[in-house]
Short mmCIF file of C-alpha atoms in Angstrom, two decimals:
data_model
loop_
_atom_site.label_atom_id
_atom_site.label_comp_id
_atom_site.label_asym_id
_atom_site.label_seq_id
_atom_site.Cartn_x
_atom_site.Cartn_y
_atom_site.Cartn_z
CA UNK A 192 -227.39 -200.50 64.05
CA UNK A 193 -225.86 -203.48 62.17
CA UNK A 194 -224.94 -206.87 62.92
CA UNK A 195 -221.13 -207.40 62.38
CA UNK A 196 -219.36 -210.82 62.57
CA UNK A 197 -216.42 -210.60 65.29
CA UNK A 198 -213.80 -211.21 62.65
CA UNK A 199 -214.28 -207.94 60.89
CA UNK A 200 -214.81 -206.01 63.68
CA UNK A 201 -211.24 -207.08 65.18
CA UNK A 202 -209.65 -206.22 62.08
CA UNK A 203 -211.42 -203.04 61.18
CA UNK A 204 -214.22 -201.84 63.44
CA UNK A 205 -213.21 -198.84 64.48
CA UNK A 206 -213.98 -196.80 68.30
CA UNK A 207 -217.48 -194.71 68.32
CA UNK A 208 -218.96 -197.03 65.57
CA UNK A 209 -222.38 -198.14 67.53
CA UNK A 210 -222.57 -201.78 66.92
CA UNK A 211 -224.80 -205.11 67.06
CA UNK A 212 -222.97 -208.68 68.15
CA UNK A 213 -224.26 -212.18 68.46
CA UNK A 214 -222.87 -214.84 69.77
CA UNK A 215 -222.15 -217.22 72.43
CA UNK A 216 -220.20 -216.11 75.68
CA UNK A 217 -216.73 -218.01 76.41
CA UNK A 218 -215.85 -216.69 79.39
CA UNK A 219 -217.56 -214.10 82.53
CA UNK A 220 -215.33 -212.06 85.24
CA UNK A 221 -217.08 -209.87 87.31
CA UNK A 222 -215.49 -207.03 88.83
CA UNK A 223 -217.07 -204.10 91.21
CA UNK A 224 -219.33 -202.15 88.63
CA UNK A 225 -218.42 -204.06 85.83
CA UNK A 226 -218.50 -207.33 84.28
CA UNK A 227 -216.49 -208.35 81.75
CA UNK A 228 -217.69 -210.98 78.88
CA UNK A 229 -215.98 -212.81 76.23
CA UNK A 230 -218.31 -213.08 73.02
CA UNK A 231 -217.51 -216.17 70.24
CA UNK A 232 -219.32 -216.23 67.22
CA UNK A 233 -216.94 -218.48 65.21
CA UNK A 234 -215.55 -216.16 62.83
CA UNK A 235 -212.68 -215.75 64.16
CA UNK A 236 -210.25 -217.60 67.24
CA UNK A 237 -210.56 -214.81 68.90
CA UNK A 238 -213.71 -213.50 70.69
CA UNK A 239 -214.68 -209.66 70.95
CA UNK A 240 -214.24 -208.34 75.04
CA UNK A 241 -217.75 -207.08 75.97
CA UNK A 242 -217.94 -204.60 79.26
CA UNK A 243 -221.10 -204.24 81.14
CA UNK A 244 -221.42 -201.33 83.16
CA UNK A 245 -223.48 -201.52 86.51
CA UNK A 246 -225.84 -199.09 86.17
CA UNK A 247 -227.27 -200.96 82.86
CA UNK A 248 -231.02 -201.89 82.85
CA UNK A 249 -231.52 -205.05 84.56
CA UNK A 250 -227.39 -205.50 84.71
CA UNK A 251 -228.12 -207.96 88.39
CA UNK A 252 -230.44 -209.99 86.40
CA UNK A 253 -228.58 -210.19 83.05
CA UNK A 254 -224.93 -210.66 84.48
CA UNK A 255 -226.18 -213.82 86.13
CA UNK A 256 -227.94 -215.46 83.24
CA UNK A 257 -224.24 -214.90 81.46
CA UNK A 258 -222.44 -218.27 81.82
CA UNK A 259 -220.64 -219.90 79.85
CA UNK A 260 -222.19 -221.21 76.37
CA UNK A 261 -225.58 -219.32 76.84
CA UNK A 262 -226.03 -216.81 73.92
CA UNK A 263 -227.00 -213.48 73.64
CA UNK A 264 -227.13 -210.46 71.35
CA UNK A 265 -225.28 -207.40 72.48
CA UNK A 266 -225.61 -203.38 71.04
CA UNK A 267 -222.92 -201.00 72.15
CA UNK A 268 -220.76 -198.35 71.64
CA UNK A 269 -217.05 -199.96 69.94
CA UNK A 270 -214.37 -197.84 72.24
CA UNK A 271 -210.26 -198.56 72.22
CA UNK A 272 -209.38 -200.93 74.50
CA UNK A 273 -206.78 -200.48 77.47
CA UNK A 274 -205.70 -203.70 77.93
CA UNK A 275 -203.00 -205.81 76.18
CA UNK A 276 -203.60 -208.00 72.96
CA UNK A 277 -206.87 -206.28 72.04
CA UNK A 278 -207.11 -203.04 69.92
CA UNK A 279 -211.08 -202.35 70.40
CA UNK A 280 -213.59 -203.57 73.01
CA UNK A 281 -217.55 -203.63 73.17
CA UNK A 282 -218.92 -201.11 75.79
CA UNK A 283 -222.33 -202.73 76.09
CA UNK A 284 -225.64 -200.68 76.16
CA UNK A 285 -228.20 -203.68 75.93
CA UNK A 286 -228.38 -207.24 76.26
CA UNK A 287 -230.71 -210.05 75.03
CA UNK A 288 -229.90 -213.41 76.35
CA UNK A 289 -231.59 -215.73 73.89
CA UNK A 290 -230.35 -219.08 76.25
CA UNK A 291 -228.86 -220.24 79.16
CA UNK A 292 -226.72 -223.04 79.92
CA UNK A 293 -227.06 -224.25 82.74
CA UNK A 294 -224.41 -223.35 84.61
CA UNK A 295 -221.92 -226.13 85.96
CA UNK A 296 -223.67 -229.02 83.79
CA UNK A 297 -222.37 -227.44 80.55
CA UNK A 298 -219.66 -229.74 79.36
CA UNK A 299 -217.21 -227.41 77.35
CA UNK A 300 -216.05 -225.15 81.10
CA UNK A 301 -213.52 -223.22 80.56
CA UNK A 302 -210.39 -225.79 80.89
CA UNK A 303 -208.59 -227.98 78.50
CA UNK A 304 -210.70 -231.05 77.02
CA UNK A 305 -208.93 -234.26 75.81
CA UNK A 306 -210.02 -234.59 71.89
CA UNK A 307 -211.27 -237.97 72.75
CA UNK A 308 -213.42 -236.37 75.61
CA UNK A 309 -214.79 -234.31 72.98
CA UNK A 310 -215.63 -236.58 70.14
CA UNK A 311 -218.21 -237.66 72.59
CA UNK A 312 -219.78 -234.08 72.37
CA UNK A 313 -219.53 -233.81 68.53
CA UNK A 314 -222.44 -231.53 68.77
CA UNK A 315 -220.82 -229.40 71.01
CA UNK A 316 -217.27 -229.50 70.16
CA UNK A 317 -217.26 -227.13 67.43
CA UNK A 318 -217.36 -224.29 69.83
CA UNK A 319 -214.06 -225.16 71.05
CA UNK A 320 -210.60 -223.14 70.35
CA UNK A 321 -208.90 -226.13 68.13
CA UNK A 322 -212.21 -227.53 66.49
CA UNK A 323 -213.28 -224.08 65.09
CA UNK A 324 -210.05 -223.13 63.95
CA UNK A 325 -209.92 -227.05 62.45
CA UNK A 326 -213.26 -226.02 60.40
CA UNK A 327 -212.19 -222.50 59.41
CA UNK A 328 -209.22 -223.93 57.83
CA UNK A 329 -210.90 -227.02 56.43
CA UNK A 330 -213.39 -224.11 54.77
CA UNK A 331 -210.48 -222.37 53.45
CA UNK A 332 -208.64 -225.48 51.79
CA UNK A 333 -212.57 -225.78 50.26
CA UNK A 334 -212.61 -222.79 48.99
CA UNK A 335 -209.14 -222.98 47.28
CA UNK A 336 -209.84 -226.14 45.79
CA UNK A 337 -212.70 -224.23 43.93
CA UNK A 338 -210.68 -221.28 43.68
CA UNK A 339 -207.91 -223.15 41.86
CA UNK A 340 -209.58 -225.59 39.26
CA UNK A 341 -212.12 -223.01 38.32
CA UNK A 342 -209.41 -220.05 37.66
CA UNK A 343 -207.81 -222.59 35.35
CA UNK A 344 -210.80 -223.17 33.34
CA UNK A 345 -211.79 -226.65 35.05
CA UNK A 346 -215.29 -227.97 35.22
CA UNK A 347 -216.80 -228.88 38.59
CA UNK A 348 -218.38 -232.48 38.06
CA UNK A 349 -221.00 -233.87 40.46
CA UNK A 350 -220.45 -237.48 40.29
CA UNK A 351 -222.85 -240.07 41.71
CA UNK A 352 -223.26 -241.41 45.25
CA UNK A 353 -224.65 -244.67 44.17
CA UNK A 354 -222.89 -247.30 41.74
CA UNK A 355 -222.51 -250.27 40.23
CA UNK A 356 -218.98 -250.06 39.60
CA UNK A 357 -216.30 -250.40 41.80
CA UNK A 358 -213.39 -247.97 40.81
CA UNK A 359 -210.88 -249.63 42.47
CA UNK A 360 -210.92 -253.76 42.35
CA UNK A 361 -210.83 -254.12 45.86
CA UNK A 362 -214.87 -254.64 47.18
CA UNK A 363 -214.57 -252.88 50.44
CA UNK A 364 -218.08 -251.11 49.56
CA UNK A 365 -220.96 -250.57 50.94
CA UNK A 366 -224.09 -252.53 49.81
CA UNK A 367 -226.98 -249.72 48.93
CA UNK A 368 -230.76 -252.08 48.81
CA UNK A 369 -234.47 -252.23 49.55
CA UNK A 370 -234.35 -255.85 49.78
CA UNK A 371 -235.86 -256.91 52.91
CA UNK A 372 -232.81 -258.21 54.85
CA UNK A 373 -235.06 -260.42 56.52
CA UNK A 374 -236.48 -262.15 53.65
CA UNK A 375 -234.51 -261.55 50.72
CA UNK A 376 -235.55 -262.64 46.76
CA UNK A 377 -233.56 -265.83 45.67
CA UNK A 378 -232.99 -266.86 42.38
CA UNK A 379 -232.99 -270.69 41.65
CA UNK A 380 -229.53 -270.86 42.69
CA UNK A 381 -230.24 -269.88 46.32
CA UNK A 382 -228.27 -266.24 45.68
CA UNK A 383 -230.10 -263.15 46.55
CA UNK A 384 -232.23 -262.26 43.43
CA UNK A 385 -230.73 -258.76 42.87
CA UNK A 386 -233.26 -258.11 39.55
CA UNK A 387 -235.91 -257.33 42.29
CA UNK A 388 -234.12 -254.38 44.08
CA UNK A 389 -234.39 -250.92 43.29
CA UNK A 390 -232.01 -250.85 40.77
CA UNK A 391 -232.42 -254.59 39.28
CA UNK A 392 -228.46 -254.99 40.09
CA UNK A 393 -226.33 -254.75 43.06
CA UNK A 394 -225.68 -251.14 43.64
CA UNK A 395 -223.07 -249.76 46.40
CA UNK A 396 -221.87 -246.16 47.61
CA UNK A 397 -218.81 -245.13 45.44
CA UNK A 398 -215.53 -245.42 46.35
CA UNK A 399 -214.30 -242.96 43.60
CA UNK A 400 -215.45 -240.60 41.58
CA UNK A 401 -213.00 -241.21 38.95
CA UNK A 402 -214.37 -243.75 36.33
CA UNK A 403 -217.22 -240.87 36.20
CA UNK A 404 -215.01 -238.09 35.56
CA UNK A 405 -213.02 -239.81 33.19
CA UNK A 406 -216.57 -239.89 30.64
CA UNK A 407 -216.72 -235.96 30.97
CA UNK A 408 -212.91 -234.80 30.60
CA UNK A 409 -213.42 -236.78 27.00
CA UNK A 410 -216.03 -234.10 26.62
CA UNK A 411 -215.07 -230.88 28.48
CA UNK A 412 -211.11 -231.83 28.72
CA UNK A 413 -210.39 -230.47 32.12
CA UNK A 414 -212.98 -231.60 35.21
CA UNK A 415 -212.97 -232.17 38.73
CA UNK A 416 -215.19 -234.44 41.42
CA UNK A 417 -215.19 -233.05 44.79
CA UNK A 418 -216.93 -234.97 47.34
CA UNK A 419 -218.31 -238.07 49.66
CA UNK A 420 -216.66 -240.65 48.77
CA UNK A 421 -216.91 -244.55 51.15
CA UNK A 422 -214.72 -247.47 52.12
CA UNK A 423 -216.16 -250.34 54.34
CA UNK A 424 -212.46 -250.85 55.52
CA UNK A 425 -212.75 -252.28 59.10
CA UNK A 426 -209.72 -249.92 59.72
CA UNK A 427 -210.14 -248.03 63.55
CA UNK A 428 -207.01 -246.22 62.84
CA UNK A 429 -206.13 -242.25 63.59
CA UNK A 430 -205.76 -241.88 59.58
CA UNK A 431 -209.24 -243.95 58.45
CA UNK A 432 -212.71 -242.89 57.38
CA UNK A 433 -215.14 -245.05 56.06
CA UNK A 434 -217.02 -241.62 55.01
CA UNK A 435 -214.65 -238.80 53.58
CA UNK A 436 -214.31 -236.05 50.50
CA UNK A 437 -212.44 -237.05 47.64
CA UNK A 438 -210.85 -234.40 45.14
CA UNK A 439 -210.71 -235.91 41.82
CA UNK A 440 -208.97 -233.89 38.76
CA UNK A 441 -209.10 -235.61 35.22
CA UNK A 442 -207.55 -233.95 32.67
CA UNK A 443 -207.54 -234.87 28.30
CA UNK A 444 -204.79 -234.45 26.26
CA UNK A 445 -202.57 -234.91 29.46
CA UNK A 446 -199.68 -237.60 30.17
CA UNK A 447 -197.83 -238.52 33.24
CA UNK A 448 -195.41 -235.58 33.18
CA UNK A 449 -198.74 -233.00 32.81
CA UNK A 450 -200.50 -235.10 35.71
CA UNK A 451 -197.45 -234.63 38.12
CA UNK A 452 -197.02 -230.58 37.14
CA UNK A 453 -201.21 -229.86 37.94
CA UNK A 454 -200.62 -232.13 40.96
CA UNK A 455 -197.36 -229.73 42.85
CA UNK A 456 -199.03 -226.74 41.39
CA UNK A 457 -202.32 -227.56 43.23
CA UNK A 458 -200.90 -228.08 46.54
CA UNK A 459 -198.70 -225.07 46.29
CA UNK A 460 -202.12 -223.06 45.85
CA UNK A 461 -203.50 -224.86 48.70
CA UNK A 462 -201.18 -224.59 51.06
CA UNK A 463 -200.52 -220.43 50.16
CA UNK A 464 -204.38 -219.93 49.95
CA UNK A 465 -204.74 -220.83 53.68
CA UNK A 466 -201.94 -219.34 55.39
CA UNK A 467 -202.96 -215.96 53.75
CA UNK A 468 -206.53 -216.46 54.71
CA UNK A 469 -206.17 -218.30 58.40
CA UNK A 470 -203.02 -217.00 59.88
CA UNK A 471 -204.50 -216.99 63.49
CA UNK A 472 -205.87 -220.51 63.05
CA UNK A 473 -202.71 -221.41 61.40
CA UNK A 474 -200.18 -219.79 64.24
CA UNK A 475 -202.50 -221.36 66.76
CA UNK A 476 -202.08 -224.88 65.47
CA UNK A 477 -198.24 -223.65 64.96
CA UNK A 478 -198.03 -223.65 68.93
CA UNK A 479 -200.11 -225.64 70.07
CA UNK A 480 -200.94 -228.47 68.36
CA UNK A 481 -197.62 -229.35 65.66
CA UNK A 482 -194.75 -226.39 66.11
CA UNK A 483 -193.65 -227.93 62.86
CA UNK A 484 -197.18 -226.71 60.77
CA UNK A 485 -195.95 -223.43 59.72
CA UNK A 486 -192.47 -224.69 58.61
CA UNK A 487 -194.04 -227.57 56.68
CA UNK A 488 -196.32 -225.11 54.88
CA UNK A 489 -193.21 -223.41 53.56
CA UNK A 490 -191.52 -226.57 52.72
CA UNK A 491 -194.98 -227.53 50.70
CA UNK A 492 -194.76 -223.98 49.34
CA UNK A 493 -191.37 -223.20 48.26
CA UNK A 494 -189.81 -226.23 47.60
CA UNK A 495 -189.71 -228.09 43.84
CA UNK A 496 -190.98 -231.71 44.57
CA UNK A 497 -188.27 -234.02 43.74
CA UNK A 498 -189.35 -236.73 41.22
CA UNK A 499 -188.04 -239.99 41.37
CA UNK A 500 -188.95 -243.56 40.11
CA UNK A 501 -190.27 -246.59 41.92
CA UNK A 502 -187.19 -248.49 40.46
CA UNK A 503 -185.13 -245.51 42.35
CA UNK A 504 -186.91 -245.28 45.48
CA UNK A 505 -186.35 -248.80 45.88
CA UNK A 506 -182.55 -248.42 45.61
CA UNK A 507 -182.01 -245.27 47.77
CA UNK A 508 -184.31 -247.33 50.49
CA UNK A 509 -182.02 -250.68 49.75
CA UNK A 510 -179.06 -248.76 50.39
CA UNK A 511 -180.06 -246.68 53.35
CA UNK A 512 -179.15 -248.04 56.76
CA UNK A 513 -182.10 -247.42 58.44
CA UNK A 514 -183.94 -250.66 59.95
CA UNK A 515 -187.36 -250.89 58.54
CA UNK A 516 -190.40 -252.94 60.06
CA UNK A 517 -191.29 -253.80 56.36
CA UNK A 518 -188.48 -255.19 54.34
CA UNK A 519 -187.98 -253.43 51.15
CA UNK A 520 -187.61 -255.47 48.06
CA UNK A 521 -189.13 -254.48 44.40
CA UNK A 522 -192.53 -255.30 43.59
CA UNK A 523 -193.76 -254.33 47.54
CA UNK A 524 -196.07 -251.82 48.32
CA UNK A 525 -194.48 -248.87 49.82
CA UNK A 526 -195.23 -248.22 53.35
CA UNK A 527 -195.55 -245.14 55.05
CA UNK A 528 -192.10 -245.76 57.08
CA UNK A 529 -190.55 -245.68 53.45
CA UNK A 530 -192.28 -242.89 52.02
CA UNK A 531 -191.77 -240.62 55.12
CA UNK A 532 -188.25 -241.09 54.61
CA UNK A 533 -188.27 -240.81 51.13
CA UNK A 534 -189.67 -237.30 52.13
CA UNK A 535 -188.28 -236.39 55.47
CA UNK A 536 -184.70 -237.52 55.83
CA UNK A 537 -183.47 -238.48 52.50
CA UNK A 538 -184.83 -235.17 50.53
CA UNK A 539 -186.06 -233.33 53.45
CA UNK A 540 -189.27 -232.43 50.87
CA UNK A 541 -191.86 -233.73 48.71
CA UNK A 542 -191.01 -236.15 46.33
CA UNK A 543 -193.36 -237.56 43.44
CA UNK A 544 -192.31 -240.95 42.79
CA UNK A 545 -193.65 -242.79 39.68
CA UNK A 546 -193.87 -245.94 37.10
CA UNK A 547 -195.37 -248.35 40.16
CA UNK A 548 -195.20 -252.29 39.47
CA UNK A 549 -198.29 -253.42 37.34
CA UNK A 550 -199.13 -255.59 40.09
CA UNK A 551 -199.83 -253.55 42.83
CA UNK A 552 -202.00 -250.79 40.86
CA UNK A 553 -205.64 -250.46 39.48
CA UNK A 554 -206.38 -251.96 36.01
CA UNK A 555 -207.29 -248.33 34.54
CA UNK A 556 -203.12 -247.06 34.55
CA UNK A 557 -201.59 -246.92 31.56
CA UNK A 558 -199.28 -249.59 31.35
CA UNK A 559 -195.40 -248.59 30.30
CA UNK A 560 -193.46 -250.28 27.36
CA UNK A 561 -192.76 -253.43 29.04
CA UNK A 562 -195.36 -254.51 30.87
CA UNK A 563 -193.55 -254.53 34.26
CA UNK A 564 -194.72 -251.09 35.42
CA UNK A 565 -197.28 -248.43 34.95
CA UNK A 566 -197.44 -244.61 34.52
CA UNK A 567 -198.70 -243.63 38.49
CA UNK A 568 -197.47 -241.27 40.99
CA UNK A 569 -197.57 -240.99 44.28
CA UNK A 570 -197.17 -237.48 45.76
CA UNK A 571 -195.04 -237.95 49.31
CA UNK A 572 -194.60 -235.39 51.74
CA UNK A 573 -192.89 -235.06 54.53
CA UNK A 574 -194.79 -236.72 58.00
CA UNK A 575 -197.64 -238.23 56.58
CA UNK A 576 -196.40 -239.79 53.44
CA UNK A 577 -198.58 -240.26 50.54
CA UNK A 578 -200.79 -237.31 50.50
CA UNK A 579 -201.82 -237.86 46.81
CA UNK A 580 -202.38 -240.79 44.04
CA UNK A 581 -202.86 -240.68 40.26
CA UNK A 582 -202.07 -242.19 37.07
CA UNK A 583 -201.89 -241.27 33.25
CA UNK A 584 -205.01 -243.79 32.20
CA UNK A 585 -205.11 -246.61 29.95
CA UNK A 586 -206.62 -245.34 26.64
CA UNK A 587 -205.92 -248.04 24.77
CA UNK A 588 -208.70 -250.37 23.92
CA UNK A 589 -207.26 -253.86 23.93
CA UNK A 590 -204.35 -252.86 26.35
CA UNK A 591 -207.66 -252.25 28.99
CA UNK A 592 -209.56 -254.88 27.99
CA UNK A 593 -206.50 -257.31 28.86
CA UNK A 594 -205.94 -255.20 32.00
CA UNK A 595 -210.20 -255.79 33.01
CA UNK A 596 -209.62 -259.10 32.45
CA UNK A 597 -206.16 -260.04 34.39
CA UNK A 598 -207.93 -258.00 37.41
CA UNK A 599 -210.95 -260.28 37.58
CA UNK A 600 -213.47 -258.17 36.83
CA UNK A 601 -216.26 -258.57 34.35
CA UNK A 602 -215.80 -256.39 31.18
CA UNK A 603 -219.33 -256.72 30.23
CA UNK A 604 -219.95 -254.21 33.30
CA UNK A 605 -217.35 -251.79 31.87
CA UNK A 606 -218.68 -251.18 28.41
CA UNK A 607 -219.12 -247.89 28.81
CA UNK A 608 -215.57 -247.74 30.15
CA UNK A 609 -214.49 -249.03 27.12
CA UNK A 610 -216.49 -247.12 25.33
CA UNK A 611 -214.35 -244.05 25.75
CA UNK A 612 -211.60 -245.85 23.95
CA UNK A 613 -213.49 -246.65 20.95
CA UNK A 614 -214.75 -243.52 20.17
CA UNK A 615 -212.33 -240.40 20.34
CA UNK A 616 -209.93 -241.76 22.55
CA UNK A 617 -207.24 -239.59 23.62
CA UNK A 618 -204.84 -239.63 26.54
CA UNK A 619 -205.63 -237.99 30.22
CA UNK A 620 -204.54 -238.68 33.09
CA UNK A 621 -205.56 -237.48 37.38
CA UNK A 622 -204.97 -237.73 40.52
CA UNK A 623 -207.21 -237.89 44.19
CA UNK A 624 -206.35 -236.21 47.11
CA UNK A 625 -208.12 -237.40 51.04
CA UNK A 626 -209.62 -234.22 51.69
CA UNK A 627 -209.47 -235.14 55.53
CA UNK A 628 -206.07 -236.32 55.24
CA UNK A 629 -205.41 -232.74 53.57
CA UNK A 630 -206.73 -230.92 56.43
CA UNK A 631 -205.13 -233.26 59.02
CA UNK A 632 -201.89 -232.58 57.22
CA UNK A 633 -202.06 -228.62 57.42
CA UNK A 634 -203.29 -228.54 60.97
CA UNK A 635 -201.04 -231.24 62.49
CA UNK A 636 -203.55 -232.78 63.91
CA UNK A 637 -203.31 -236.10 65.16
CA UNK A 638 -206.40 -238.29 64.28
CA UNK A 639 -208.75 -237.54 61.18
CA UNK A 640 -211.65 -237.93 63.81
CA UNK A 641 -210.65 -234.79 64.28
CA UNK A 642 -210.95 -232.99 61.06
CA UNK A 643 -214.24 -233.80 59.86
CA UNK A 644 -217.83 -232.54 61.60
CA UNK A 645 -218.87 -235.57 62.15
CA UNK A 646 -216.41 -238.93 61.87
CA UNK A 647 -217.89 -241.86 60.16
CA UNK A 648 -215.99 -244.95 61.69
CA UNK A 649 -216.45 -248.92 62.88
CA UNK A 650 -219.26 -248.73 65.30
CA UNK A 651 -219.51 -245.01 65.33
CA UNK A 652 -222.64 -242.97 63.85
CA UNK A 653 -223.70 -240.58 65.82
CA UNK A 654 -226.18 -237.73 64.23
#
């Protein structure tokens, strides 16, 4: 007899094939001479309808030990089902029950569960209807990122978890040491002697993969970073890790223009990748968590992203009559009240908007004839905003070394930054993309607490 997982015997198993299942058991209704169990193993949203006739061995004993959560292995005879909504059903012929739960103290009955009731039970949760179809689609959108960069020839890069440089400017990091905290080393000065930690300088958990990736697209011309990736933001907001995936293209011999055309591309792929292999998850998510999922799939999908300029956005948000909490002038950050109608209600799609003023982007964009503005983008889409960031780079050598300089930082530490510029330069360009914020965006799902195993926030680290 073999083992099949749930999801491919709901879509093909067929009636007189003699079967193995394991799983856990969602729901028990006994009925005179039968019982009738609902089997989960997480393959699928929908679990497999076991029957257990009376007259089994040890069926009094068995039928008991069935509540809800315990988990059991079950061998049987697949028949046609007579009841609605289910093409084949599981006539059981024997049982294992590998454990219990105990009855009424299991925490996941069968009723709804706030999602804040069940970040408390993030070792549980999983084994709920919205959080396993959350991680079957957050496994899809993982495999299509692979999927995508690899069919066109990209190189998966594993960039480091531990730095000493600081990608973007801004210092929100995480300290990585094994200083004693209690007695640190001073130098002379009274500052904390960093030549006697592990790595004889201050060393922190990256922020971005990017800086890395840029040293092996000068080699392989077309890489990508996916993974961890930290902020020490103090931010307890429904769109904030301080512990998320980061996916990082870099691509040689590739301008602004290039960086925006891999960028719409990619998220078409995404988007199409998912729907074809989660429709149940996706339909599910459709009614009852955002009825607007599946129609802003399509919109993702089959829509050419409008591309605008800063300098434009600014005007068509100037001249709008909406009232916005932020004032909109140039040279401001956009927030996400602007972008969102950028996106929703003034193209009713994505929009890419590009050439950002110098002074609100990193030091590494290639600055535009002028000085005023550089060559990012911003990829906008409709409810969340800014769903993606990137920039042509600077790959001129004095241009950066100015642009190091004006942002504070120490040059000295970016030598092998500037490196790249003195030898072979050429110019590339990239973009990153919130994995979580990717996934929360598909779903419709309302905090990123929510989209991740196991949320990484202010005064939360559980497991």
């Amino acid at each position: 007899m073999a083992m099949a997982r749930i999801r491919e015997i709901l879509q093909t198993g067929e009636p007189d094939q003699v079967i193995t299942v394991k799983g856990w058991v969602r729901t028990k209704r006994e009925s005179k001479g039968f019982t009738f169990v609902d089997i989960n193993d997480g393959s699928a949203m929908a679990g497999l309808q076991v029957v257990l006739n009376a007259d089994m061995d040890g069926y009094g004993t068995v039928v008991k030990d069935l509540t809800t959560g315990s988990s059991v292995e079950i061998s049987g005879l697949l028949v046609e089902s007579p009841g609605k909504g289910q093409r084949v059903e599981l006539q059981g012929q024997s049982i294992t029950v590998f454990g219990t739960a105990e009855g009424e103290t299991y925490p996941l009955q069968k009723k709804r569960h706030s999602f804040e009731y069940l970040r408390t039970l993030g070792h549980l949760r999983a084994r709920t209807n919205t959080l396993g179809a959350v991680f079957r689609v957050r496994n899809a959108c993982a495999q299509a990122i692979h999927q995508f960069f690899q069919e066109q020839g990209f190189l998966w890069i594993h960039t480091p978890i531990i730095t000493a440089s600081d990608c973007e400017g801004a210092g929100e990091m995480f300290a990585v040491t094994n200083l004693d905290l209690a007695k640190p080393p001073q130098d002379p000065s009274g500052a904390i002697d960093y030549s006697q930690d592990f790595f004889g300088k201050p060393a922190y958990l990256t922020v971005s993969g990017q800086l890395e990736a840029e040293i092996m697209a000068m080699a392989f011309t077309n890489v990508y970073t996916f993974g961890p990736t930290f902020r020490a933001e103090n931010s307890n907001t429904s769109r904030h890790l301080a512990e998320f995936w980061m996916v990082e293209p870099e691509m040689a011999f590739c301008d602004l223009v290039g960086n925006m055309d891999w960028a719409e591309s990619f998220l078409k792929y995404i988007f199409k990748f998912v729907l074809e292999q989660c429709p149940e998850d996706m339909d599910f998510f459709n009614q009852r968590i955002d009825k607007s999922v599946l129609a802003t799939a399509d919109n993702i999908i089959n829509n050419t992203f409008e591309r605008i300029t800063y300098t434009e956005a600014v005007k068509l948000l100037e001249q709008c009559d909406r009232p916005f909490e932020f004032p909109v002038e140039w040279g401001i950050d956009l927030q996400s009240e602007h972008e969102r109608y950028l996106a929703e209600d003034l193209f009713k799609k994505p929009v890419i908007v590009t050439d950002y003023p110098t002074g609100i982007k990193a030091f590494y964009m290639r600055l535009n004839e002028g000085g005023e503005t550089v060559a990012a983008m911003d990829v906008l889409a409709p409810k969340v905003g800014e769903i993606i960031g990137g920039s042509q780079r600077e790959e001129r050598l004095d241009v950066l070394e100015r642009r190091i300089t004006e942002a504070g930082l120490d040059p000295a530490t970016y030598w092998w930054y500037l490196d790249l510029r003195r030898f072979g330069t050429v110019p590339h360009a990239g973009f990153g993309l919130g994995f979580e914020r990717l996934v929360q965006f598909m779903t419709g799902m309302g905090n990123i607490r929510d989209v991740i195993p196991f949320p990484r926030t202010p005064d939360n680290i559980e497991f």
